[in-house]
Coordinates of C-alpha atoms and ligand atoms in Angstrom, one line a residue:
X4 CA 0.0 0.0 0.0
X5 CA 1.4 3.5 -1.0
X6 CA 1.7 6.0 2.2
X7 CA 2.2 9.2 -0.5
X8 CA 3.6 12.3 0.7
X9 CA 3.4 13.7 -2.6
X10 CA 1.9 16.8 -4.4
X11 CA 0.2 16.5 -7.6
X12 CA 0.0 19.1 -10.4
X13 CA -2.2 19.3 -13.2
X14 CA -1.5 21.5 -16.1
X15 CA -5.0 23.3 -17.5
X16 CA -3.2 26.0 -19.0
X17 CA -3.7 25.1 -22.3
X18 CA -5.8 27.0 -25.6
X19 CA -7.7 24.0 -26.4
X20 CA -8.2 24.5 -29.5
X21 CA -9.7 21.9 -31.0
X22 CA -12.5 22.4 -28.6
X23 CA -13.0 26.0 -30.2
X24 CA -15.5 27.4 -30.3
X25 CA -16.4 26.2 -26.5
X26 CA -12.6 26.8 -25.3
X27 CA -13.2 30.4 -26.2
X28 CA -13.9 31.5 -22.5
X29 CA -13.5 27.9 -20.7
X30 CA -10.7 25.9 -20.5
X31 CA -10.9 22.7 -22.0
X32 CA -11.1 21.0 -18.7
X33 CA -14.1 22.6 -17.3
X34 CA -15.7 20.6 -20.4
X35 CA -18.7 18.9 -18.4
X36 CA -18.7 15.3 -18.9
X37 CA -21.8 14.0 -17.8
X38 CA -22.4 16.2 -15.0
X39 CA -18.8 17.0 -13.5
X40 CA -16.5 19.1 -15.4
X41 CA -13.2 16.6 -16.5
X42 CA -10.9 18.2 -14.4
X43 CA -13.1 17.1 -11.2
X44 CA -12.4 13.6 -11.9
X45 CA -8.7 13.9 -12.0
X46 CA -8.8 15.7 -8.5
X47 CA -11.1 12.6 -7.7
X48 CA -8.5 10.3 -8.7
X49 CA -5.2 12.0 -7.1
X50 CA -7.4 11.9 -4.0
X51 CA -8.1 8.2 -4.4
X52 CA -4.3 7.7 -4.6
X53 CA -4.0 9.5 -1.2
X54 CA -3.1 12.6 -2.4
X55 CA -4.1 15.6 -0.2
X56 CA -2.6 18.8 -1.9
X57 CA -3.3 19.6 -5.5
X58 CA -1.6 22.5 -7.7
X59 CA -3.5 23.4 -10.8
X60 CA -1.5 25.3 -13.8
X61 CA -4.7 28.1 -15.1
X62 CA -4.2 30.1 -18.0
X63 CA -5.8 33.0 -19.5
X64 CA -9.6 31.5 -18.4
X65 CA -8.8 30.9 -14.8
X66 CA -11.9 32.2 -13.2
X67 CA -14.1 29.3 -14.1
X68 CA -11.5 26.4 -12.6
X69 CA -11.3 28.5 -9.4
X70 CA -14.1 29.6 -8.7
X71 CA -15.4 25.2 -9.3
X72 CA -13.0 24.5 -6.4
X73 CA -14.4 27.6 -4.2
X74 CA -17.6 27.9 -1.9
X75 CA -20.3 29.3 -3.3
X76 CA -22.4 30.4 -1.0
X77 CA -25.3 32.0 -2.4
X78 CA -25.7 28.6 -3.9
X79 CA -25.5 26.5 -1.0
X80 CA -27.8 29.4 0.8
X81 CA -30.5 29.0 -1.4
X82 CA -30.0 24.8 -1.6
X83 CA -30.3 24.5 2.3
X84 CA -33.6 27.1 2.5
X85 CA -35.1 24.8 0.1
X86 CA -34.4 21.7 2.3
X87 CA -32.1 20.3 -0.9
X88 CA -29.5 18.3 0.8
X89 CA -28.7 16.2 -2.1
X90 CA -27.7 18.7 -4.3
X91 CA -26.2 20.6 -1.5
X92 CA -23.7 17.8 -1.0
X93 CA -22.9 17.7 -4.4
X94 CA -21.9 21.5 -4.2
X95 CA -20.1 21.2 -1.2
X96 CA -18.1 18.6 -2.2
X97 CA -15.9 20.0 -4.7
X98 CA -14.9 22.7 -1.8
X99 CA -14.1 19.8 0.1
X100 CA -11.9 17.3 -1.7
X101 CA -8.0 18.1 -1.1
X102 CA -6.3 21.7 -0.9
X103 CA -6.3 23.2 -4.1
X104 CA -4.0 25.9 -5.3
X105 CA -3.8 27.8 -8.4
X106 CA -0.6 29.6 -10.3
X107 CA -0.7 30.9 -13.5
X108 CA 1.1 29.9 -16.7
X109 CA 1.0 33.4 -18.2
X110 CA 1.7 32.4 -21.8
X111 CA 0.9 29.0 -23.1
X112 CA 4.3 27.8 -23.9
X113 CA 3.7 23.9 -23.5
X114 CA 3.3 21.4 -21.4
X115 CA 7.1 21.4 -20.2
X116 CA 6.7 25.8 -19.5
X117 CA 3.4 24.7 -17.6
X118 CA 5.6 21.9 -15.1
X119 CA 7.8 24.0 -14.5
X120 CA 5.3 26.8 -12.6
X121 CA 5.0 23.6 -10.3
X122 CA 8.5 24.9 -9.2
X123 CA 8.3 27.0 -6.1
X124 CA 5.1 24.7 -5.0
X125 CA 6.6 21.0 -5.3
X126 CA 9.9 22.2 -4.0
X127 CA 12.6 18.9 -3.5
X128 CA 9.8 16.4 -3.8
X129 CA 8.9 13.7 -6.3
X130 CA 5.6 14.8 -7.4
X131 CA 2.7 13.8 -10.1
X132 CA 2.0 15.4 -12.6
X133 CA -1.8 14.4 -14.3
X134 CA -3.3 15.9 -17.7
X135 CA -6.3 17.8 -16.6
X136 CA -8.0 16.5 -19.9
X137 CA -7.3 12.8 -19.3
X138 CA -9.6 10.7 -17.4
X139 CA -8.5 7.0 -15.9
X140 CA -11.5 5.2 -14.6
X141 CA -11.6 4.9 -11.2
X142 CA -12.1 1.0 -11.3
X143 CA -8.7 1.1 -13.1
X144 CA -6.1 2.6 -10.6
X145 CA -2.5 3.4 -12.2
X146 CA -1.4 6.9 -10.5
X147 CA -1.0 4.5 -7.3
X148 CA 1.0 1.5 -9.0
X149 CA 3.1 4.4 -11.0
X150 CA 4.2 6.0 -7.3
X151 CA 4.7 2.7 -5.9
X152 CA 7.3 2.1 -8.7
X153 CA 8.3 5.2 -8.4
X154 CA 9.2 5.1 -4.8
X155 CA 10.2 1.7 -4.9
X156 CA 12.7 1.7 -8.0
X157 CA 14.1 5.4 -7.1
X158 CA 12.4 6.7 -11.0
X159 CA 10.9 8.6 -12.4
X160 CA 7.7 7.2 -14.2
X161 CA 5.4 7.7 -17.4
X162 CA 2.4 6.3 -17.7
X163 CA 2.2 4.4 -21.0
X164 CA -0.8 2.6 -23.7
X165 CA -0.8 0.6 -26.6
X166 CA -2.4 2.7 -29.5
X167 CA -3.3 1.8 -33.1
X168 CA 0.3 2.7 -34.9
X169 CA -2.1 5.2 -37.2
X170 CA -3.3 7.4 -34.2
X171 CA 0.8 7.4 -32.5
X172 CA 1.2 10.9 -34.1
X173 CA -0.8 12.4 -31.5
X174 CA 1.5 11.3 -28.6
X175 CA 4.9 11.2 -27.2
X176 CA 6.5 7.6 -28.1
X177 CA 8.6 5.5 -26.2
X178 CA 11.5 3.1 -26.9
X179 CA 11.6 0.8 -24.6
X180 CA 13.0 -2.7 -23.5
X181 CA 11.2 -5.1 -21.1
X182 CA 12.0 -5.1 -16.9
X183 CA 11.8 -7.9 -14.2
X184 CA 7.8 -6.7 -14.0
X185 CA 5.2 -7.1 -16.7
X186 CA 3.8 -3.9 -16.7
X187 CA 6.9 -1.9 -16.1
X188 CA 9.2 -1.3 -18.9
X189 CA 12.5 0.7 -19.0
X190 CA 12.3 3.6 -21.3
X191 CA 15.0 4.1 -23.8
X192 CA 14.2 7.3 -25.4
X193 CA 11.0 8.9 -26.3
X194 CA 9.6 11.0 -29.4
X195 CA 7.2 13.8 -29.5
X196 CA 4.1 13.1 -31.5
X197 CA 6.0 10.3 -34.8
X198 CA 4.7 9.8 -37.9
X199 CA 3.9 5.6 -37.7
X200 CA 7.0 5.3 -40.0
X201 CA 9.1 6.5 -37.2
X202 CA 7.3 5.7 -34.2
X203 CA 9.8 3.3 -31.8
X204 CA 6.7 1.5 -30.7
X205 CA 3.2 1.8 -30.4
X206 CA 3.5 2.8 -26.5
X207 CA 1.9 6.1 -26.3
X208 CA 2.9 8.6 -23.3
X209 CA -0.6 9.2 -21.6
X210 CA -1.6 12.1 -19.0
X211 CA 0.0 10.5 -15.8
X212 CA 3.7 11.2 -14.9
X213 CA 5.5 11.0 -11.5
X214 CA 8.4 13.4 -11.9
X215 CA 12.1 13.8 -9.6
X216 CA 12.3 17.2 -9.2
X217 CA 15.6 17.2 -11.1
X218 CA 13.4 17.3 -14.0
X219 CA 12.9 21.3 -12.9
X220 CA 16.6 21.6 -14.1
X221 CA 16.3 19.9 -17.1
X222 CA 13.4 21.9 -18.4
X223 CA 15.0 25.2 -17.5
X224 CA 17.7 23.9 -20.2
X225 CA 14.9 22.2 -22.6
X226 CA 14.9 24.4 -25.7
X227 CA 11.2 25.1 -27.5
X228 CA 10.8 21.7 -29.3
X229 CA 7.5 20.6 -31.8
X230 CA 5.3 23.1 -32.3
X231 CA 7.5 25.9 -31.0
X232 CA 6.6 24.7 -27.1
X233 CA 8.9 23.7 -24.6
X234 CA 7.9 20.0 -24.5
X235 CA 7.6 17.6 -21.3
X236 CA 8.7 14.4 -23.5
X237 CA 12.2 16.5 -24.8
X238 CA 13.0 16.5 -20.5
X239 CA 12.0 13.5 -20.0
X240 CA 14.3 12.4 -23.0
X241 CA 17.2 13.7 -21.6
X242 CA 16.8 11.9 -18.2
X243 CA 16.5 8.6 -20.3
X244 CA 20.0 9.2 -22.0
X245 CA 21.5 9.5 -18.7
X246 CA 20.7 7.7 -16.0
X247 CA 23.2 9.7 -13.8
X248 CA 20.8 12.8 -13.5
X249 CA 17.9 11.4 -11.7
X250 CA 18.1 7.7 -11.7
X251 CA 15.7 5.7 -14.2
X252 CA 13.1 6.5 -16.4
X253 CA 10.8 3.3 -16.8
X254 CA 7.2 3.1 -18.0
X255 CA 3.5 1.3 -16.2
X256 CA 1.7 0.2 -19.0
X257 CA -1.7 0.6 -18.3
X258 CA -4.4 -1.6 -20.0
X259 CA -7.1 0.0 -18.0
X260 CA -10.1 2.7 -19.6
X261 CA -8.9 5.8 -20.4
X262 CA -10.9 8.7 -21.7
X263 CA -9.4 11.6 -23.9
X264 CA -11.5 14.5 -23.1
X265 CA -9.4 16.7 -25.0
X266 CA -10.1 15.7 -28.4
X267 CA -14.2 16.0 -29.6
X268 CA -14.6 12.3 -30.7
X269 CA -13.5 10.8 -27.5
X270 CA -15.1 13.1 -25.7
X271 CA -18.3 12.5 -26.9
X272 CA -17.4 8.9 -26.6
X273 CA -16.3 9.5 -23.1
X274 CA -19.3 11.0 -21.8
X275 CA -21.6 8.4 -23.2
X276 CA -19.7 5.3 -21.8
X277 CA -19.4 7.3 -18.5
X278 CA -23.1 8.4 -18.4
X279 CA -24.1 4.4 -19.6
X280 CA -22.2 3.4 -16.2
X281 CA -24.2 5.4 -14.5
X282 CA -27.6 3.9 -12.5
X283 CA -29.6 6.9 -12.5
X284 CA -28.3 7.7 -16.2
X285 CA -27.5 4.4 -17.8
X286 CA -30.6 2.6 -18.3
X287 CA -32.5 5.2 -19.7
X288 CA -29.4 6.3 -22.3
X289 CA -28.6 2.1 -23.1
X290 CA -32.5 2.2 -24.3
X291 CA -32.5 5.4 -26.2
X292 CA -29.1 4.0 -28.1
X293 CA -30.6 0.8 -29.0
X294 CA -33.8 2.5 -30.9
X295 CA -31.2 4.7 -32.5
X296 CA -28.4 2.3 -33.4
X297 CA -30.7 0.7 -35.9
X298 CA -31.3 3.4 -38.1
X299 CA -27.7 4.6 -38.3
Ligands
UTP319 P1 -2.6 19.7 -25.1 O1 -1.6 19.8 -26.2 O2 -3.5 18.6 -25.2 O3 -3.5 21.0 -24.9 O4 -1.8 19.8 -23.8 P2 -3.9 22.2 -25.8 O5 -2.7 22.8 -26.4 O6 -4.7 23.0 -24.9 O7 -4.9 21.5 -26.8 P3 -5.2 21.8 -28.3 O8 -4.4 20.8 -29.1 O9 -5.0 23.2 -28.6 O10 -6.7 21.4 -28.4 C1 -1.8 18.8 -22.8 C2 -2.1 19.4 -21.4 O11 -1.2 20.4 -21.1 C3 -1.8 21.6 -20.7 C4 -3.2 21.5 -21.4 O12 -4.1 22.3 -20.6 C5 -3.5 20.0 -21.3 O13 -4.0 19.6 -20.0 N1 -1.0 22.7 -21.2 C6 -0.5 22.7 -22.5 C7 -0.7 23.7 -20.4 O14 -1.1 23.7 -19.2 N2 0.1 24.7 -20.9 C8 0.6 24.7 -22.2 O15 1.3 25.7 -22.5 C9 0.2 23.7 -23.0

């Protein structure tokens, strides 16, 4: 069982833009999917994996991801004079679930610019880092098993899934070679976003990392990379050539369900699978889909 001291950060800094025009005023992870906006359910799961303390990376829309995390109480006044404890509860809860602080990106230089905000906050610690876009189910844990190995084996640790070699252009990509575990893997070297041609494998980086804070230094050094933004993957190469920096960099292949909120088909598909789960939801949506699936 993992006792974790550690911090998590998730990065929700940036443009969204393939969400546009929804992302115009929202960031991508205040999406609602079902009836929670996605980012809720990655605090939901750092919580589940004992995390207590939660740093979120806002950019330019920041009022609508603080202000979730924040009291409401003209809300919860009028709730509790109409005797409406259920929905009450549901208010108050996302006040309630860990300590959440906020620091801001200022521009949107990538995903690397956005870790290193974490800085100041993480100080010497190992830390997570989680996408605020990507959802694990809950019945699938991996953030725990990747800070057990990361504890255990002195690493730092990516969390990685088998894709279709056509859609590995979207990801970071990882070299790797097999370890003593089945679902850990050494990590070799890494590439941001390969065509299929030059793709290493077809292990896809996904949102969950647990970071040394070595990698700060790195990423101070880490030049703008693909797309002009100073990329996580480019840091996380360089600690995988050289295992003298910060120890290891190995991989958890998770085989779990994973939804991609950030991109509009998944998200779609996200919400439905997450809504069919659902007792108060599913029954009534698994109906309606089966009188509609026939004249598709
Ligand atoms: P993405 O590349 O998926 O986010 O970044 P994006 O740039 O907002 O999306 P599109 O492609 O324009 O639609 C992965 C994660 O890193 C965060 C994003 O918020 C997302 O959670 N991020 C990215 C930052 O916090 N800052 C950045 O500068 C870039």
């Amino acid at each position: 069982m993992t006792t974790p001291t550690i911090k998590a950060v998730i990065p929700a800094a940036g443009l969204g833009t393939r969400f546009l025009p929804a992302t115009k005023a929202m960031p991508k992870e205040m999406l609602p999917v079902v009836d929670k906006p996605a980012i809720q359910y990655v605090v939901e799961e750092a919580v589940g994996a004992g995390i207590d303390d939660i740093l979120v990376i806002i950019g330019r829309n920041k009022n609508a991801l603080a202000n979730h995390f924040d009291r409401v109480t003209e809300l919860e006044h009028t709730l509790e004079q109409k005797g409406d404890h259920g929905k009450l509860a549901r208010v108050n809860e996302t006040s309630a679930l860990a300590d959440i602080h906020f620091v801001r990106q200022g521009d949107p230089k990538g995903l690397g610019h956005a870790v290193l905000r974490a800085r100041r906050h993480v100080g010497k610690e190992t830390f997570a880092v989680m996408l605020g876009d990507d959802l694990i189910d809950a019945r699938d844990p991996l953030l725990s098993r990747m800070i057990d190995v990361s504890l255990s084996r002195s690493a730092t640790v990516v969390a990685l899934m088998e894709v279709d070699p056509s859609q590995i252009h979207l990801y970071g990509c990882a070299d790797i070679e097999p370890t003593d575990e089945a679902d850990v893997v050494t990590i070799k070297g890494l590439v941001e976003k390969p065509s299929a041609s030059e793709a290493p494998s077809n292990l896809a980086i996904i949102g969950r990392y647990v970071l040394k804070p070595e990698i700060f230094d790195v990423l101070e050094q880490t030049p703008p990379g693909k797309g002009g933004e100073i990329q996580l993957t480019d840091a996380l190469e360089e600690l995988a050539g050289d295992s003298e920096i910060a120890g290891p960099v190995l991989g958890v292949v998770f085989t779990g369900r994973r939804y991609d909120t950030g991109d509009r088909l998944d998200y779609l598909k996200s919400s439905i699978q997450l809504a069919l789960d659902r007792d108060d939801l599913g029954p009534q949506l698994g109906d309606w889909i089966k009188q509609l699936a026939p004249m598709l």
